[in-house]
Amino acid sequence: MKNKSFFSCQSCGAKSPKWLGRCPACGEWNSLVEETDLEDIPLPEQAFALSEPVVYGEYQASDKPRIPVGIQEVHSVLGGGVVSGSLVLVGGEPGIGKSTLLLQMSRDFAAAGISVLYVSGEESLDQIKLRGGRLGVGGGPLYLLAETNLERILAQAEKLHPNILVVDSVQTVFSSKLSSGPGTISQVREAANQVFRFAKRNAIPAFLIGHITKEGSLAGPKSLEHIVDVVLLFEGERDHSHRVLRVLKNRFGPVSELAIFEMTAAGLEPIPDPSAFFLKERPNNEAGSVVVATIKGSRPLLIEVQSLVSPTLFSSNPRRMTVGLDHYRTSMLLAVIERKLGYTFGSEDIYLNVAGGLEVEEPAADLGIVMGVVSCLMNRPVPAGLAVFGEVGLSGEVRSVGQAVARAKEAAALGFNSLLLPEGNAAVPAGEKIDGLRLLGARTIRQAVELVF
Ligand code: TYD
Ligand code: MG
């Protein structure tokens, strides 16, 4: 084995034999850092065990045992608990609540008699203890270790043999096999690889915390996604108290799951009824506010889309601003409104916002955006008890979307009395009943406007 030195881009991971001011692969400036790598380290399993091919029909799949997670929402996000021997990466921006979430999970594991080794390279034991006090961490087999050396961490883990290992964070630990500093791409990858092998060898599930910046440019979690079994992303706006936990990858379950939490003085509280949470401050009878029935993950979520149209002052370029919506899609919808409904807003600024700092990417929000903008242009509020969903095409046609019944049921459950939806979705499948909801099926946006206003 020989140590080879090279330069690697901390943004995209590309390697170069010499230093360059700009990464040729991703174009990032000043991102190349000298690193040394141990080349050609064979994975032990692959090096020593020669596996034989098996006939598909004769192979008995082993049902890997899963460890239940105390927080029900996280339990289901993981597809029903943590699979033994799996490596879970929990990514998110600094300060979003990753350590808090993992400490809360560790608290519940320990309370249930499941032993946890919580390794922190970020905080001292005093700091963890202080946070634990707020989170109500009680007794049970929860072990803390303040350590950044990877080999020492894993030696302790082998000795203790806990039921769960948590490493906070992958950017702070370093392997003494490599000379580059903690947080560099090679160190981060080496850490993930070693913890992965530890988890598989001992059948102990491990959680790795990883920081990512908004641009995703920090060395780290992006380059680990293919190594780990599960990638959870913890997101939220700093100035909003809610946090969204999403699955980006899961080798043992669905990737559409998601859970919503509120950050409180006593840690993360699951929000059992997210639709009500996001609608609770909706203004009454204001033009431009529309409730859209979207699907987040695999569950329906009602959110408020707000629009504001105001005359462009001091400039010949009207502004088009969107927060939480796809900018290009929205521009397209504005063009459709102009062409198909006969409005002109060449001298109006248009602002669109999803309340609560949420993001909505699905086309099913189209009809809601259109109705919101039209409501502003007409200066007439949409009826208070109306929810909307539907995709809008370039000819102004309203197209059906998936999971119509789930969306309608969520609207009915929250007390809405009418629902504007694509005509193609308006026929409720046999056997499904939506109580107390008047369905307004529309074929075109013109028809939708006539039905509502
Ligand atoms: P933290 O878990 O340290 O974030 P990360 O590990 O992702 O960097 O959480 C940081 C923020 O959460 C911090 O600004 C304080 C806040 N917080 C609360 O509001 N309530 C709490 O009970 C705790 C523990 C933290
Ligand atoms: Mg932290």
PDB file of N, CA and C in Angstrom, residues 109-181:
ATOM      1  N   PHE A 109     -34.790   5.063  23.055  1.00  0.00           N
ATOM      2  CA  PHE A 109     -34.182   3.736  22.971  1.00  0.00           C
ATOM      3  C   PHE A 109     -33.770   3.283  24.367  1.00  0.00           C
ATOM      4  N   ALA A 110     -33.036   4.174  25.068  1.00  0.00           N
ATOM      5  CA  ALA A 110     -32.520   3.816  26.386  1.00  0.00           C
ATOM      6  C   ALA A 110     -33.654   3.521  27.360  1.00  0.00           C
ATOM      7  N   ALA A 111     -34.725   4.324  27.273  1.00  0.00           N
ATOM      8  CA  ALA A 111     -35.861   4.110  28.170  1.00  0.00           C
ATOM      9  C   ALA A 111     -36.490   2.738  27.929  1.00  0.00           C
ATOM     10  N   ALA A 112     -36.362   2.233  26.693  1.00  0.00           N
ATOM     11  CA  ALA A 112     -36.933   0.925  26.367  1.00  0.00           C
ATOM     12  C   ALA A 112     -35.908  -0.186  26.593  1.00  0.00           C
ATOM     13  N   GLY A 113     -34.767   0.164  27.187  1.00  0.00           N
ATOM     14  CA  GLY A 113     -33.765  -0.856  27.487  1.00  0.00           C
ATOM     15  C   GLY A 113     -32.851  -1.176  26.316  1.00  0.00           C
ATOM     16  N   ILE A 114     -32.948  -0.402  25.213  1.00  0.00           N
ATOM     17  CA  ILE A 114     -32.075  -0.612  24.051  1.00  0.00           C
ATOM     18  C   ILE A 114     -30.844   0.271  24.243  1.00  0.00           C
ATOM     19  N   SER A 115     -29.656  -0.335  24.307  1.00  0.00           N
ATOM     20  CA  SER A 115     -28.478   0.461  24.655  1.00  0.00           C
ATOM     21  C   SER A 115     -27.978   1.269  23.461  1.00  0.00           C
ATOM     22  N   VAL A 116     -27.500   2.486  23.752  1.00  0.00           N
ATOM     23  CA  VAL A 116     -27.053   3.409  22.708  1.00  0.00           C
ATOM     24  C   VAL A 116     -25.677   3.948  23.074  1.00  0.00           C
ATOM     25  N   LEU A 117     -24.775   3.984  22.087  1.00  0.00           N
ATOM     26  CA  LEU A 117     -23.522   4.714  22.277  1.00  0.00           C
ATOM     27  C   LEU A 117     -23.619   5.972  21.430  1.00  0.00           C
ATOM     28  N   TYR A 118     -23.704   7.128  22.117  1.00  0.00           N
ATOM     29  CA  TYR A 118     -23.836   8.412  21.428  1.00  0.00           C
ATOM     30  C   TYR A 118     -22.475   9.084  21.437  1.00  0.00           C
ATOM     31  N   VAL A 119     -21.824   9.124  20.264  1.00  0.00           N
ATOM     32  CA  VAL A 119     -20.498   9.706  20.164  1.00  0.00           C
ATOM     33  C   VAL A 119     -20.625  11.116  19.628  1.00  0.00           C
ATOM     34  N   SER A 120     -20.051  12.081  20.327  1.00  0.00           N
ATOM     35  CA  SER A 120     -20.102  13.441  19.835  1.00  0.00           C
ATOM     36  C   SER A 120     -18.706  13.997  19.641  1.00  0.00           C
ATOM     37  N   GLY A 121     -18.472  14.475  18.430  1.00  0.00           N
ATOM     38  CA  GLY A 121     -17.217  15.139  18.146  1.00  0.00           C
ATOM     39  C   GLY A 121     -17.430  16.639  18.132  1.00  0.00           C
ATOM     40  N   GLU A 122     -18.661  17.049  18.367  1.00  0.00           N
ATOM     41  CA  GLU A 122     -19.017  18.462  18.256  1.00  0.00           C
ATOM     42  C   GLU A 122     -19.156  19.116  19.608  1.00  0.00           C
ATOM     43  N   GLU A 123     -19.729  18.360  20.544  1.00  0.00           N
ATOM     44  CA  GLU A 123     -20.059  18.977  21.825  1.00  0.00           C
ATOM     45  C   GLU A 123     -19.398  18.230  22.967  1.00  0.00           C
ATOM     46  N   SER A 124     -19.160  18.946  24.068  1.00  0.00           N
ATOM     47  CA  SER A 124     -18.602  18.311  25.254  1.00  0.00           C
ATOM     48  C   SER A 124     -19.715  17.553  25.967  1.00  0.00           C
ATOM     49  N   LEU A 125     -19.316  16.665  26.874  1.00  0.00           N
ATOM     50  CA  LEU A 125     -20.321  15.905  27.615  1.00  0.00           C
ATOM     51  C   LEU A 125     -21.219  16.844  28.416  1.00  0.00           C
ATOM     52  N   ASP A 126     -20.646  17.951  28.925  1.00  0.00           N
ATOM     53  CA  ASP A 126     -21.452  18.923  29.668  1.00  0.00           C
ATOM     54  C   ASP A 126     -22.566  19.494  28.805  1.00  0.00           C
ATOM     55  N   GLN A 127     -22.196  19.838  27.557  1.00  0.00           N
ATOM     56  CA  GLN A 127     -23.195  20.411  26.656  1.00  0.00           C
ATOM     57  C   GLN A 127     -24.304  19.403  26.355  1.00  0.00           C
ATOM     58  N   ILE A 128     -23.903  18.152  26.144  1.00  0.00           N
ATOM     59  CA  ILE A 128     -24.909  17.130  25.824  1.00  0.00           C
ATOM     60  C   ILE A 128     -25.839  16.924  27.018  1.00  0.00           C
ATOM     61  N   LYS A 129     -25.228  16.927  28.190  1.00  0.00           N
ATOM     62  CA  LYS A 129     -26.002  16.725  29.416  1.00  0.00           C
ATOM     63  C   LYS A 129     -27.012  17.867  29.604  1.00  0.00           C
ATOM     64  N   LEU A 130     -26.566  19.079  29.304  1.00  0.00           N
ATOM     65  CA  LEU A 130     -27.425  20.253  29.437  1.00  0.00           C
ATOM     66  C   LEU A 130     -28.639  20.128  28.504  1.00  0.00           C
ATOM     67  N   ARG A 131     -28.354  19.761  27.256  1.00  0.00           N
ATOM     68  CA  ARG A 131     -29.421  19.592  26.286  1.00  0.00           C
ATOM     69  C   ARG A 131     -30.339  18.443  26.712  1.00  0.00           C
ATOM     70  N   GLY A 132     -29.715  17.362  27.201  1.00  0.00           N
ATOM     71  CA  GLY A 132     -30.485  16.198  27.646  1.00  0.00           C
ATOM     72  C   GLY A 132     -31.466  16.556  28.747  1.00  0.00           C
ATOM     73  N   GLY A 133     -31.057  17.494  29.623  1.00  0.00           N
ATOM     74  CA  GLY A 133     -31.942  17.920  30.700  1.00  0.00           C
ATOM     75  C   GLY A 133     -33.224  18.530  30.144  1.00  0.00           C
ATOM     76  N   ARG A 134     -33.056  19.354  29.074  1.00  0.00           N
ATOM     77  CA  ARG A 134     -34.219  19.984  28.450  1.00  0.00           C
ATOM     78  C   ARG A 134     -35.113  18.963  27.758  1.00  0.00           C
ATOM     79  N   LEU A 135     -34.478  17.913  27.246  1.00  0.00           N
ATOM     80  CA  LEU A 135     -35.221  16.925  26.465  1.00  0.00           C
ATOM     81  C   LEU A 135     -35.789  15.813  27.345  1.00  0.00           C
ATOM     82  N   GLY A 136     -35.541  15.913  28.627  1.00  0.00           N
ATOM     83  CA  GLY A 136     -36.073  14.899  29.529  1.00  0.00           C
ATOM     84  C   GLY A 136     -35.407  13.545  29.380  1.00  0.00           C
ATOM     85  N   VAL A 137     -34.095  13.546  29.101  1.00  0.00           N
ATOM     86  CA  VAL A 137     -33.387  12.271  29.013  1.00  0.00           C
ATOM     87  C   VAL A 137     -33.283  11.699  30.425  1.00  0.00           C
ATOM     88  N   GLY A 138     -33.760  10.485  30.584  1.00  0.00           N
ATOM     89  CA  GLY A 138     -33.775   9.891  31.922  1.00  0.00           C
ATOM     90  C   GLY A 138     -32.714   8.818  32.040  1.00  0.00           C
ATOM     91  N   GLY A 139     -33.077   7.731  32.662  1.00  0.00           N
ATOM     92  CA  GLY A 139     -32.112   6.660  32.899  1.00  0.00           C
ATOM     93  C   GLY A 139     -31.979   5.756  31.698  1.00  0.00           C
ATOM     94  N   GLY A 140     -31.482   4.578  31.928  1.00  0.00           N
ATOM     95  CA  GLY A 140     -31.358   3.600  30.863  1.00  0.00           C
ATOM     96  C   GLY A 140     -29.956   3.578  30.290  1.00  0.00           C
ATOM     97  N   PRO A 141     -29.667   2.582  29.475  1.00  0.00           N
ATOM     98  CA  PRO A 141     -28.309   2.362  28.960  1.00  0.00           C
ATOM     99  C   PRO A 141     -27.938   3.312  27.821  1.00  0.00           C
ATOM    100  N   LEU A 142     -27.840   4.618  28.125  1.00  0.00           N
ATOM    101  CA  LEU A 142     -27.378   5.587  27.134  1.00  0.00           C
ATOM    102  C   LEU A 142     -25.958   5.996  27.493  1.00  0.00           C
ATOM    103  N   TYR A 143     -24.998   5.628  26.631  1.00  0.00           N
ATOM    104  CA  TYR A 143     -23.586   5.915  26.883  1.00  0.00           C
ATOM    105  C   TYR A 143     -23.137   7.084  26.021  1.00  0.00           C
ATOM    106  N   LEU A 144     -22.383   8.010  26.633  1.00  0.00           N
ATOM    107  CA  LEU A 144     -21.870   9.160  25.892  1.00  0.00           C
ATOM    108  C   LEU A 144     -20.370   9.022  25.728  1.00  0.00           C
ATOM    109  N   LEU A 145     -19.867   9.495  24.580  1.00  0.00           N
ATOM    110  CA  LEU A 145     -18.433   9.486  24.344  1.00  0.00           C
ATOM    111  C   LEU A 145     -18.077  10.733  23.550  1.00  0.00           C
ATOM    112  N   ALA A 146     -17.180  11.550  24.115  1.00  0.00           N
ATOM    113  CA  ALA A 146     -16.711  12.717  23.380  1.00  0.00           C
ATOM    114  C   ALA A 146     -15.378  12.351  22.751  1.00  0.00           C
ATOM    115  N   GLU A 147     -15.368  12.107  21.461  1.00  0.00           N
ATOM    116  CA  GLU A 147     -14.172  11.594  20.789  1.00  0.00           C
ATOM    117  C   GLU A 147     -14.265  11.921  19.310  1.00  0.00           C
ATOM    118  N   THR A 148     -13.121  12.224  18.678  1.00  0.00           N
ATOM    119  CA  THR A 148     -13.149  12.504  17.250  1.00  0.00           C
ATOM    120  C   THR A 148     -12.324  11.513  16.436  1.00  0.00           C
ATOM    121  N   ASN A 149     -11.515  10.702  17.104  1.00  0.00           N
ATOM    122  CA  ASN A 149     -10.706   9.744  16.358  1.00  0.00           C
ATOM    123  C   ASN A 149     -11.532   8.511  16.011  1.00  0.00           C
ATOM    124  N   LEU A 150     -11.677   8.277  14.725  1.00  0.00           N
ATOM    125  CA  LEU A 150     -12.554   7.222  14.236  1.00  0.00           C
ATOM    126  C   LEU A 150     -12.173   5.841  14.762  1.00  0.00           C
ATOM    127  N   GLU A 151     -10.875   5.529  14.723  1.00  0.00           N
ATOM    128  CA  GLU A 151     -10.433   4.209  15.160  1.00  0.00           C
ATOM    129  C   GLU A 151     -10.735   3.995  16.640  1.00  0.00           C
ATOM    130  N   ARG A 152     -10.539   5.074  17.431  1.00  0.00           N
ATOM    131  CA  ARG A 152     -10.826   4.945  18.869  1.00  0.00           C
ATOM    132  C   ARG A 152     -12.323   4.815  19.115  1.00  0.00           C
ATOM    133  N   ILE A 153     -13.115   5.549  18.330  1.00  0.00           N
ATOM    134  CA  ILE A 153     -14.577   5.457  18.471  1.00  0.00           C
ATOM    135  C   ILE A 153     -15.030   4.021  18.222  1.00  0.00           C
ATOM    136  N   LEU A 154     -14.521   3.447  17.118  1.00  0.00           N
ATOM    137  CA  LEU A 154     -14.983   2.107  16.766  1.00  0.00           C
ATOM    138  C   LEU A 154     -14.444   1.051  17.732  1.00  0.00           C
ATOM    139  N   ALA A 155     -13.249   1.305  18.302  1.00  0.00           N
ATOM    140  CA  ALA A 155     -12.715   0.375  19.302  1.00  0.00           C
ATOM    141  C   ALA A 155     -13.629   0.373  20.528  1.00  0.00           C
ATOM    142  N   GLN A 156     -14.067   1.561  20.937  1.00  0.00           N
ATOM    143  CA  GLN A 156     -14.983   1.646  22.080  1.00  0.00           C
ATOM    144  C   GLN A 156     -16.309   0.969  21.752  1.00  0.00           C
ATOM    145  N   ALA A 157     -16.757   1.167  20.527  1.00  0.00           N
ATOM    146  CA  ALA A 157     -18.037   0.577  20.129  1.00  0.00           C
ATOM    147  C   ALA A 157     -17.949  -0.945  20.111  1.00  0.00           C
ATOM    148  N   GLU A 158     -16.801  -1.486  19.639  1.00  0.00           N
ATOM    149  CA  GLU A 158     -16.612  -2.955  19.638  1.00  0.00           C
ATOM    150  C   GLU A 158     -16.654  -3.478  21.069  1.00  0.00           C
ATOM    151  N   LYS A 159     -16.040  -2.719  21.981  1.00  0.00           N
ATOM    152  CA  LYS A 159     -15.935  -3.157  23.365  1.00  0.00           C
ATOM    153  C   LYS A 159     -17.302  -3.124  24.051  1.00  0.00           C
ATOM    154  N   LEU A 160     -18.015  -2.009  23.849  1.00  0.00           N
ATOM    155  CA  LEU A 160     -19.305  -1.826  24.528  1.00  0.00           C
ATOM    156  C   LEU A 160     -20.397  -2.681  23.897  1.00  0.00           C
ATOM    157  N   HIS A 161     -20.286  -2.852  22.572  1.00  0.00           N
ATOM    158  CA  HIS A 161     -21.299  -3.562  21.792  1.00  0.00           C
ATOM    159  C   HIS A 161     -22.721  -3.091  22.104  1.00  0.00           C
ATOM    160  N   PRO A 162     -23.016  -1.805  21.798  1.00  0.00           N
ATOM    161  CA  PRO A 162     -24.366  -1.293  22.082  1.00  0.00           C
ATOM    162  C   PRO A 162     -25.363  -1.814  21.053  1.00  0.00           C
ATOM    163  N   ASN A 163     -26.638  -1.554  21.271  1.00  0.00           N
ATOM    164  CA  ASN A 163     -27.650  -1.929  20.277  1.00  0.00           C
ATOM    165  C   ASN A 163     -27.726  -0.904  19.154  1.00  0.00           C
ATOM    166  N   ILE A 164     -27.318   0.334  19.450  1.00  0.00           N
ATOM    167  CA  ILE A 164     -27.364   1.424  18.468  1.00  0.00           C
ATOM    168  C   ILE A 164     -26.116   2.287  18.616  1.00  0.00           C
ATOM    169  N   LEU A 165     -25.556   2.728  17.470  1.00  0.00           N
ATOM    170  CA  LEU A 165     -24.417   3.650  17.519  1.00  0.00           C
ATOM    171  C   LEU A 165     -24.822   4.957  16.838  1.00  0.00           C
ATOM    172  N   VAL A 166     -24.502   6.076  17.497  1.00  0.00           N
ATOM    173  CA  VAL A 166     -24.765   7.395  16.886  1.00  0.00           C
ATOM    174  C   VAL A 166     -23.438   8.140  16.795  1.00  0.00           C
ATOM    175  N   VAL A 167     -23.107   8.662  15.613  1.00  0.00           N
ATOM    176  CA  VAL A 167     -21.890   9.459  15.463  1.00  0.00           C
ATOM    177  C   VAL A 167     -22.278  10.863  15.002  1.00  0.00           C
ATOM    178  N   ASP A 168     -21.981  11.844  15.861  1.00  0.00           N
ATOM    179  CA  ASP A 168     -22.354  13.246  15.613  1.00  0.00           C
ATOM    180  C   ASP A 168     -21.079  14.077  15.602  1.00  0.00           C
ATOM    181  N   SER A 169     -20.571  14.506  14.512  1.00  0.00           N
ATOM    182  CA  SER A 169     -21.032  14.366  13.149  1.00  0.00           C
ATOM    183  C   SER A 169     -19.914  13.788  12.274  1.00  0.00           C
ATOM    184  N   VAL A 170     -20.264  13.411  11.060  1.00  0.00           N
ATOM    185  CA  VAL A 170     -19.290  12.790  10.165  1.00  0.00           C
ATOM    186  C   VAL A 170     -18.183  13.789   9.776  1.00  0.00           C
ATOM    187  N   GLN A 171     -18.482  15.081   9.885  1.00  0.00           N
ATOM    188  CA  GLN A 171     -17.470  16.096   9.531  1.00  0.00           C
ATOM    189  C   GLN A 171     -16.426  16.315  10.619  1.00  0.00           C
ATOM    190  N   THR A 172     -16.730  15.884  11.852  1.00  0.00           N
ATOM    191  CA  THR A 172     -15.769  16.160  12.930  1.00  0.00           C
ATOM    192  C   THR A 172     -14.862  14.983  13.226  1.00  0.00           C
ATOM    193  N   VAL A 173     -15.221  13.783  12.762  1.00  0.00           N
ATOM    194  CA  VAL A 173     -14.366  12.637  13.068  1.00  0.00           C
ATOM    195  C   VAL A 173     -13.302  12.489  11.986  1.00  0.00           C
ATOM    196  N   PHE A 174     -12.177  11.882  12.365  1.00  0.00           N
ATOM    197  CA  PHE A 174     -11.117  11.691  11.381  1.00  0.00           C
ATOM    198  C   PHE A 174     -10.424  10.361  11.615  1.00  0.00           C
ATOM    199  N   SER A 175      -9.965   9.772  10.531  1.00  0.00           N
ATOM    200  CA  SER A 175      -9.235   8.525  10.624  1.00  0.00           C
ATOM    201  C   SER A 175      -7.747   8.838  10.664  1.00  0.00           C
ATOM    202  N   SER A 176      -7.006   8.140  11.524  1.00  0.00           N
ATOM    203  CA  SER A 176      -5.568   8.406  11.573  1.00  0.00           C
ATOM    204  C   SER A 176      -4.838   7.769  10.390  1.00  0.00           C
ATOM    205  N   LYS A 177      -5.575   7.013   9.551  1.00  0.00           N
ATOM    206  CA  LYS A 177      -4.962   6.443   8.351  1.00  0.00           C
ATOM    207  C   LYS A 177      -4.715   7.503   7.291  1.00  0.00           C
ATOM    208  N   LEU A 178      -5.480   8.592   7.356  1.00  0.00           N
ATOM    209  CA  LEU A 178      -5.359   9.632   6.338  1.00  0.00           C
ATOM    210  C   LEU A 178      -4.740  10.878   6.942  1.00  0.00           C
ATOM    211  N   SER A 179      -3.992  11.597   6.110  1.00  0.00           N
ATOM    212  CA  SER A 179      -3.339  12.786   6.653  1.00  0.00           C
ATOM    213  C   SER A 179      -4.176  14.045   6.482  1.00  0.00           C
ATOM    214  N   SER A 180      -5.198  13.978   5.637  1.00  0.00           N
ATOM    215  CA  SER A 180      -5.999  15.187   5.443  1.00  0.00           C
ATOM    216  C   SER A 180      -6.882  15.446   6.659  1.00  0.00           C
ATOM    217  N   GLY A 181      -7.298  16.690   6.805  1.00  0.00           N
ATOM    218  CA  GLY A 181      -8.024  17.111   7.995  1.00  0.00           C
ATOM    219  C   GLY A 181      -9.460  16.623   8.040  1.00  0.00           C
TER     220      GLY A 181
END
